[in-house]
Tab-separated table of C-alpha atoms and ligand atoms in Angstrom:
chain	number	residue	atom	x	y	z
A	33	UNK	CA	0.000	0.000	0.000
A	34	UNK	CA	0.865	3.559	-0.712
A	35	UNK	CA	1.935	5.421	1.978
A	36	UNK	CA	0.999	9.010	2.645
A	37	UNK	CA	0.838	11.367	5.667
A	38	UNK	CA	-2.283	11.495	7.442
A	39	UNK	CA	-5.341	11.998	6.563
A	40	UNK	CA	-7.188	14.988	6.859
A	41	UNK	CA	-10.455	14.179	5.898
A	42	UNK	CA	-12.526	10.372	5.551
A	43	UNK	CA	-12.602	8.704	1.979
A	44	UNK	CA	-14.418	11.033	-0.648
A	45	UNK	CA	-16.203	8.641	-3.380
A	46	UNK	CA	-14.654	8.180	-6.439
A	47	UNK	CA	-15.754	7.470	-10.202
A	48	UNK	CA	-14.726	5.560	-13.477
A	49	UNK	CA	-14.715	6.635	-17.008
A	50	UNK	CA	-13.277	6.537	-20.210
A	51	UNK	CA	-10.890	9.488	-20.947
A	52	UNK	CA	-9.557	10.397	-24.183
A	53	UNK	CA	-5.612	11.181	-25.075
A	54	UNK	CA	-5.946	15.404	-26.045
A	55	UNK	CA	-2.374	16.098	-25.727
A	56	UNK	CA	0.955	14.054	-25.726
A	57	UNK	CA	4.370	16.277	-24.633
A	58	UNK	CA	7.900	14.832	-24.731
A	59	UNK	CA	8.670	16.851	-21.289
A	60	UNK	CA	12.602	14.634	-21.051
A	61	UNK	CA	14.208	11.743	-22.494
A	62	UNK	CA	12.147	9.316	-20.423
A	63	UNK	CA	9.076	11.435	-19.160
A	64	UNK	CA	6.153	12.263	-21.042
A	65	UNK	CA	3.102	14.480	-20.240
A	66	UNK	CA	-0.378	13.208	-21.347
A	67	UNK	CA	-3.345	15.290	-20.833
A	68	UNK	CA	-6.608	13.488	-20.317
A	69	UNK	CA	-9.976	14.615	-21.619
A	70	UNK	CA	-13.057	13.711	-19.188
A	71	UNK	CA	-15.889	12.827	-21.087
A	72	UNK	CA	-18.181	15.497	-22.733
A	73	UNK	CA	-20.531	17.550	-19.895
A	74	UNK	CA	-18.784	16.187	-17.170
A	75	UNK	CA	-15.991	17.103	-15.324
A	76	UNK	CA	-13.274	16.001	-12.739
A	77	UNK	CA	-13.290	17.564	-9.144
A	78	UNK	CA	-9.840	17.547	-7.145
A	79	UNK	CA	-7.647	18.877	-4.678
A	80	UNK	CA	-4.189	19.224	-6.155
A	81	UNK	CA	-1.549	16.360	-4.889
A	82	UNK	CA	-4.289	13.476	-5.667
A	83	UNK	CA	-3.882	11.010	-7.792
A	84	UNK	CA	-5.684	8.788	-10.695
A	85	UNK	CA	-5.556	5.177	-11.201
A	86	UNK	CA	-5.200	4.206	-14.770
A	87	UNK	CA	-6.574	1.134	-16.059
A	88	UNK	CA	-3.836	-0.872	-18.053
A	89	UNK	CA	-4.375	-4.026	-20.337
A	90	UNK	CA	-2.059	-6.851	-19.301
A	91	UNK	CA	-2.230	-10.701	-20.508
A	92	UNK	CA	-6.235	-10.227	-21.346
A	93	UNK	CA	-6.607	-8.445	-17.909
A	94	UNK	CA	-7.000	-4.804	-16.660
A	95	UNK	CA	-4.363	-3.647	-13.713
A	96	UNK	CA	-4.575	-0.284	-12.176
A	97	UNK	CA	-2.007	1.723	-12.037
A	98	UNK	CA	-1.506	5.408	-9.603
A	99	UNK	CA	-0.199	8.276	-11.358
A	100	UNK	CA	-0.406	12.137	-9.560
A	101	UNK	CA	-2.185	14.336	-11.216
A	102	UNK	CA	0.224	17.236	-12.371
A	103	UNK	CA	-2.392	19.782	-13.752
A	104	UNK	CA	-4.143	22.401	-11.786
A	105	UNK	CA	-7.252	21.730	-10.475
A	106	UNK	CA	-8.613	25.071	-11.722
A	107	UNK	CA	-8.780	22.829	-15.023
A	108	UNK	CA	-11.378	20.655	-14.704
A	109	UNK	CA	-12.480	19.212	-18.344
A	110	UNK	CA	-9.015	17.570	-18.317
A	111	UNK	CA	-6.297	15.598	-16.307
A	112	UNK	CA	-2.393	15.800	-17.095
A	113	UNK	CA	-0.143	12.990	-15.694
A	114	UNK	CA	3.794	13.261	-16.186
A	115	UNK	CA	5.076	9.736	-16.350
A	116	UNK	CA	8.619	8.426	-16.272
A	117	UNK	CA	9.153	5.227	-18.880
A	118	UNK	CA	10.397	2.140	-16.044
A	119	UNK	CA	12.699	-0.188	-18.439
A	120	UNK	CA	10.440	-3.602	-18.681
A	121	UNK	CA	7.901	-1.209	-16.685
A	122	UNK	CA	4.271	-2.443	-17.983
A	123	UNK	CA	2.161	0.560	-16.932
A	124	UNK	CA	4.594	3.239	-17.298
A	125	UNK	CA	4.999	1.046	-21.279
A	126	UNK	CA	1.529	1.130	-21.863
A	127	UNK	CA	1.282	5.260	-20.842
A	128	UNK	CA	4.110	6.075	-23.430
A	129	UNK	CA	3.137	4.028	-26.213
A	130	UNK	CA	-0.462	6.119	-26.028
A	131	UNK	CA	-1.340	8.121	-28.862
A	132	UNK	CA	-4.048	11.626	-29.512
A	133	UNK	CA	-7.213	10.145	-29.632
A	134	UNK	CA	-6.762	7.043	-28.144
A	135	UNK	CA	-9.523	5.915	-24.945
A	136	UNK	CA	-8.358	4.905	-21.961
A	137	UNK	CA	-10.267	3.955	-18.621
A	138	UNK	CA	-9.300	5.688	-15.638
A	139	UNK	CA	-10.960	6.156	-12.033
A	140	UNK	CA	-10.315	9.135	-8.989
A	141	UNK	CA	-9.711	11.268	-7.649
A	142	UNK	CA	-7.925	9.294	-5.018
A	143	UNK	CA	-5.301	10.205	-2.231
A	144	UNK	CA	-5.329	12.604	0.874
A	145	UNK	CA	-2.066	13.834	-0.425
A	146	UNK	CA	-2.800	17.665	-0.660
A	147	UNK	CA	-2.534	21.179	0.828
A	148	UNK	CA	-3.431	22.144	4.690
A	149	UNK	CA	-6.382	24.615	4.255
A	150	UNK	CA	-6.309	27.197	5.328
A	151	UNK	CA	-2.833	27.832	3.667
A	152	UNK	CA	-1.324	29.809	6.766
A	153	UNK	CA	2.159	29.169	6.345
A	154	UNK	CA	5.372	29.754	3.792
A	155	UNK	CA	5.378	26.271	1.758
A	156	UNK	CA	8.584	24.088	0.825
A	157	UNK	CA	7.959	21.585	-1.857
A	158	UNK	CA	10.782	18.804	-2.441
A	159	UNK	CA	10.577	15.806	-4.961
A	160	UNK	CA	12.843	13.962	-7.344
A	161	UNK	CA	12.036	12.799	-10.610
A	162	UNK	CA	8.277	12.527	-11.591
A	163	UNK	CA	7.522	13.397	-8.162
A	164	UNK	CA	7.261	16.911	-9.109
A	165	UNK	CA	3.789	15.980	-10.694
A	166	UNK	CA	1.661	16.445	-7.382
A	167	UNK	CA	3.785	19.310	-6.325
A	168	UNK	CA	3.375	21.215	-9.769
A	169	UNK	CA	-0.690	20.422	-9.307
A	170	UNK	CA	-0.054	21.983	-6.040
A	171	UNK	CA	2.235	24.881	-6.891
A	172	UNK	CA	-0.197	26.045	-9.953
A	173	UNK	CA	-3.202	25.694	-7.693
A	174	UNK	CA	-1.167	28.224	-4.608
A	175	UNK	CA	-0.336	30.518	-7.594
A	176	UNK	CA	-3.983	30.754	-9.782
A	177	UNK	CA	-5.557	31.201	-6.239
A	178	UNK	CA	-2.704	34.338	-6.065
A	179	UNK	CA	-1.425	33.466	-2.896
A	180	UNK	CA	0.593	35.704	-0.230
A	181	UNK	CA	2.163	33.395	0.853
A	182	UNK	CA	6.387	32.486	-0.081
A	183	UNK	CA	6.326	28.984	-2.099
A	184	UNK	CA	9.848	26.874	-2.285
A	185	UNK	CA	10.516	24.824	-4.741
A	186	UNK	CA	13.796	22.108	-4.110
A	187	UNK	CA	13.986	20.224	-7.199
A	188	UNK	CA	16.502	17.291	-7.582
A	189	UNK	CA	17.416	14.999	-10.829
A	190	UNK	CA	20.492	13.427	-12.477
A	191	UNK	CA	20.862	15.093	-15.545
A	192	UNK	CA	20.202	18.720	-16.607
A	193	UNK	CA	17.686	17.789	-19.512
A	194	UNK	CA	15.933	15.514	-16.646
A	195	UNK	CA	14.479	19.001	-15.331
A	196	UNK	CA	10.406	18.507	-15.745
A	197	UNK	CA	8.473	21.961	-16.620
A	198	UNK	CA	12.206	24.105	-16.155
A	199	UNK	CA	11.068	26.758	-18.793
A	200	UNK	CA	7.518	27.155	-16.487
A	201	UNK	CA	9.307	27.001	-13.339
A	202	UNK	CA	11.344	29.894	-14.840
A	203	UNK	CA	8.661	31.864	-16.219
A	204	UNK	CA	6.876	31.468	-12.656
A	205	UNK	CA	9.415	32.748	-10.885
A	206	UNK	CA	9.350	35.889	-13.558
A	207	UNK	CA	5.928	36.155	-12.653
A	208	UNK	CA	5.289	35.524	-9.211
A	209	UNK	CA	8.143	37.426	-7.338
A	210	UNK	CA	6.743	35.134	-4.279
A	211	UNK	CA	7.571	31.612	-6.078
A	212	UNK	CA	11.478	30.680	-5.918
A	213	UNK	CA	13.358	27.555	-6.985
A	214	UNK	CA	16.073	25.541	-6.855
A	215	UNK	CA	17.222	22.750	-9.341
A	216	UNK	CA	20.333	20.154	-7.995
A	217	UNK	CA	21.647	17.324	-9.989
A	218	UNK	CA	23.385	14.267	-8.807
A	219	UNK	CA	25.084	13.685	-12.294
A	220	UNK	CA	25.790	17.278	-13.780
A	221	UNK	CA	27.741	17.268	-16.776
A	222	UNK	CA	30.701	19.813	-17.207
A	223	UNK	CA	28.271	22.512	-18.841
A	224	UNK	CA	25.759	22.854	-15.561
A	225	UNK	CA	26.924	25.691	-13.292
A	226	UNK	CA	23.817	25.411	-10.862
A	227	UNK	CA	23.873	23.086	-7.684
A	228	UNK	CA	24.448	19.846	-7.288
A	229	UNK	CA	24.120	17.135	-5.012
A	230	UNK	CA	20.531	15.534	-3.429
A	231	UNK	CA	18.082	17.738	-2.484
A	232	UNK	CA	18.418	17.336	1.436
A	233	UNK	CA	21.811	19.705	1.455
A	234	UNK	CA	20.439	21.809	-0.250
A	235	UNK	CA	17.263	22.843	2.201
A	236	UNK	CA	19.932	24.980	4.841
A	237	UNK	CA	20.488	27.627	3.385
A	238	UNK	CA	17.845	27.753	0.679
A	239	UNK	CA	15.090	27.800	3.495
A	240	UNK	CA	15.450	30.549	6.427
A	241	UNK	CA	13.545	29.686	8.998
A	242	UNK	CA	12.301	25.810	8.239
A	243	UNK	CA	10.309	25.358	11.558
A	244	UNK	CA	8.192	28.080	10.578
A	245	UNK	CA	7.361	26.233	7.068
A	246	UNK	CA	5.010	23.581	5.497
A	247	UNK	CA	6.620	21.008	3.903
A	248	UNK	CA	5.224	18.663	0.883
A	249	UNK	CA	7.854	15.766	-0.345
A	250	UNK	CA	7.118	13.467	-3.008
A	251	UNK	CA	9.474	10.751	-4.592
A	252	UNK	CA	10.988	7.446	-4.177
A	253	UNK	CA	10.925	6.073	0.294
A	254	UNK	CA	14.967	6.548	0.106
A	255	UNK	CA	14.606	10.314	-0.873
A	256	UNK	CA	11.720	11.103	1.570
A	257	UNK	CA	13.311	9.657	4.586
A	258	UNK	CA	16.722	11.306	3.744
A	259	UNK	CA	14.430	14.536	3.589
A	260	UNK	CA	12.159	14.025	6.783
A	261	UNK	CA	15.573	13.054	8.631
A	262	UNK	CA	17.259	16.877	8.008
A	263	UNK	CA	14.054	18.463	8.545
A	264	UNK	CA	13.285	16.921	12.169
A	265	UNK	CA	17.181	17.603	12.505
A	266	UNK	CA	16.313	21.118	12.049
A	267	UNK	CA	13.920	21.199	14.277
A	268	UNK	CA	10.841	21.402	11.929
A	269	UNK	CA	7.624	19.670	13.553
A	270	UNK	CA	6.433	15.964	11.941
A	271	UNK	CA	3.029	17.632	11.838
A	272	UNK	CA	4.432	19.916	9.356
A	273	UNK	CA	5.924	17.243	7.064
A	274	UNK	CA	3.504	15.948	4.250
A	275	UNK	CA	4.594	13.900	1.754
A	276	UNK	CA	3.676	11.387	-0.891
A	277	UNK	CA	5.705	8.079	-1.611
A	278	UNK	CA	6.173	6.542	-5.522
A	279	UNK	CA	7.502	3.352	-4.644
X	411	LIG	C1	0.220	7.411	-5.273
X	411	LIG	C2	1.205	7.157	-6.390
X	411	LIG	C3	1.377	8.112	-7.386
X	411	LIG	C4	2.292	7.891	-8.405
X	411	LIG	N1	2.458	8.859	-9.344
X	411	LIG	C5	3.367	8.688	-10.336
X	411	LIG	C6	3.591	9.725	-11.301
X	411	LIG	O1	2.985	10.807	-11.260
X	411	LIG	N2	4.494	9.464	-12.294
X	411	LIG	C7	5.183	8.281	-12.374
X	411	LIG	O2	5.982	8.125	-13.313
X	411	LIG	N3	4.994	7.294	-11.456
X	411	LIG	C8	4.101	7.457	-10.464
X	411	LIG	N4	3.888	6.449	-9.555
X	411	LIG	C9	4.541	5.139	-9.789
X	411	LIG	C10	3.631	4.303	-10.718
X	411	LIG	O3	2.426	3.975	-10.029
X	411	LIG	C11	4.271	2.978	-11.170
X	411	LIG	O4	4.741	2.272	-10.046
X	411	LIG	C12	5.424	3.164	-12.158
X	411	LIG	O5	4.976	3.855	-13.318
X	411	LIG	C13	5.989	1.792	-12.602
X	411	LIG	O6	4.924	1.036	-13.117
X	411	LIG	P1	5.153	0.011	-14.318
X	411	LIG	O7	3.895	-0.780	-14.485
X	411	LIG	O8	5.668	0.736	-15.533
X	411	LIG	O9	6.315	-0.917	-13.788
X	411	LIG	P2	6.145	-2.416	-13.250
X	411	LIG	O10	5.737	-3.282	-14.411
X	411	LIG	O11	5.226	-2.397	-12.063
X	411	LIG	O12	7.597	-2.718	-12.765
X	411	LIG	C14	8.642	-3.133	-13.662
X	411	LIG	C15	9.970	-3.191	-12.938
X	411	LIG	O13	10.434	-1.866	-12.676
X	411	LIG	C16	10.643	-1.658	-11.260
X	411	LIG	N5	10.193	-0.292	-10.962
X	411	LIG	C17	8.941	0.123	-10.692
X	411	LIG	N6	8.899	1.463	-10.528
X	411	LIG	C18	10.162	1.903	-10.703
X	411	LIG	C19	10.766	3.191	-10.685
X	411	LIG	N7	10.052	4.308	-10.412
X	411	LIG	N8	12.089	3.283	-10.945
X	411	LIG	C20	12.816	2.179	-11.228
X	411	LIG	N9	12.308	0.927	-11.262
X	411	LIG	C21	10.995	0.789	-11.007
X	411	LIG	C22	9.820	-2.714	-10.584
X	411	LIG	O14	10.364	-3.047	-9.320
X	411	LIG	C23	9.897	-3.875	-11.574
X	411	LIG	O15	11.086	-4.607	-11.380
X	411	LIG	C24	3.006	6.669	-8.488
X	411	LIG	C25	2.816	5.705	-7.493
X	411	LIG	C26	1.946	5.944	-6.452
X	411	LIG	C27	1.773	4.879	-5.393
């Protein structure tokens, strides 16, 4: 099972449908972005950081796969997911090989990943990888809603062209003076002058004043603990740590 913090409110019902494939983008080497089209007159109410399960033929069966939802939730007729290909990976397979137009079953909202409400406090969002999905759904969300409040963003990968939504997160941060970022890689080449290392060293000195801050982490177990480990080493409160785990 999933794990997730805890949750905030009981299970909210859920539905099934068949979605159609609107709009495929090559966002890295092995990630891709599909957008989702709900069916015609209805539309798909969620709070940013849940998640979908898609329905994936396998050997004459269906499996159900999670993916976050990366979109805001300000746009409802549609879903976007950001998937990373898995090597032998049968889900992650199926999701890449999709193409416009194609139908494919899916059923959510589901999780009780998502933002505190009231949103009282400076936010810090961390992830690796596709983990950033949730935390973009989340950031967009904190941003259309024009929020007062300072938003972090620590973003680690390996490579520079790993780097999901960089040209947004830069045009963001051009437009909301409030939204800051940082990108680290663990395998720069020669040509990246920007930090490096995992995203845990990098929270002191990025983040003044941590135990005043909400945090949202979402990634792969190794990356979360090595995250919720410096935090409560800083002093930051669990209750304050929220966080979403891939794997
Ligand atoms: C709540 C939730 C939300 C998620 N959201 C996303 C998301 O937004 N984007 C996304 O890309 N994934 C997301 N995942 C992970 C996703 O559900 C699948 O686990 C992933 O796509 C691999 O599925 P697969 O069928 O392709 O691989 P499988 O056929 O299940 O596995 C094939 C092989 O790859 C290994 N493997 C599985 N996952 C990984 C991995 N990440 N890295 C390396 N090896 C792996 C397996 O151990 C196995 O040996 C989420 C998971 C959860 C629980």
């Amino acid at each position: 099972m999933p794990e997730t913090s805890p949750p905030q409110e009981k299970k909210r019902s859920f539905a099934t449908f068949d979605t159609v494939v609107s709009n495929i983008d090559l966002l890295s080497p092995r990630n891709k972005g599909v957008r989702f089209a709900m069916p015609q007159n209805s539309s798909l109410a969620f709070n940013a950081g849940q998640y979908m399960q898609v329905f994936v033929p396998q050997g004459g069966k269906m499996r159900r796969t999670s993916y976050s939802i990366a979109s805001a939730p300000q746009k409802n007729d549609s879903f976007e997911l950001c998937v990373t290909l898995v090597d032998g990976g049968v889900s992650s397979s199926y999701i890449h090989q999709l193409k416009l137009g194609d139908k494919v079953r899916a059923m959510g909202p589901l999780g009780t990943f998502r933002l505190k409400e009231p949103v009282q406090n400076d936010l810090v969002f961390i992830s690796t990888g596709s983990g950033i999905a949730p935390l973009r759904s989340m950031i967009l969300d904190l941003l259309n809603r024009n929020t007062d409040r300072n938003i972090y963003l620590i973003f680690g990968n390996r490579y520079d062209d790993d780097i999901l939504y960089k040209n947004e997160w830069e045009s963001l941060t051009k437009q909301h003076p409030n939204f800051k970022f940082l990108f680290t890689l663990s395998r720069p080449t020669k040509a990246w002058t920007g930090e490096t290392g995992y995203v845990q060293t990098h929270i002191e000195p990025f983040i003044r004043d941590p135990k005043n801050k909400d945090f949202y982490i979402c990634g792969l177990i190794k990356m979360i603990n090595d995250v919720q480990a410096t935090l409560l080493n800083l002093g930051v409160p669990k209750e304050r740590i929220n966080f979403e785990r891939y794997d």
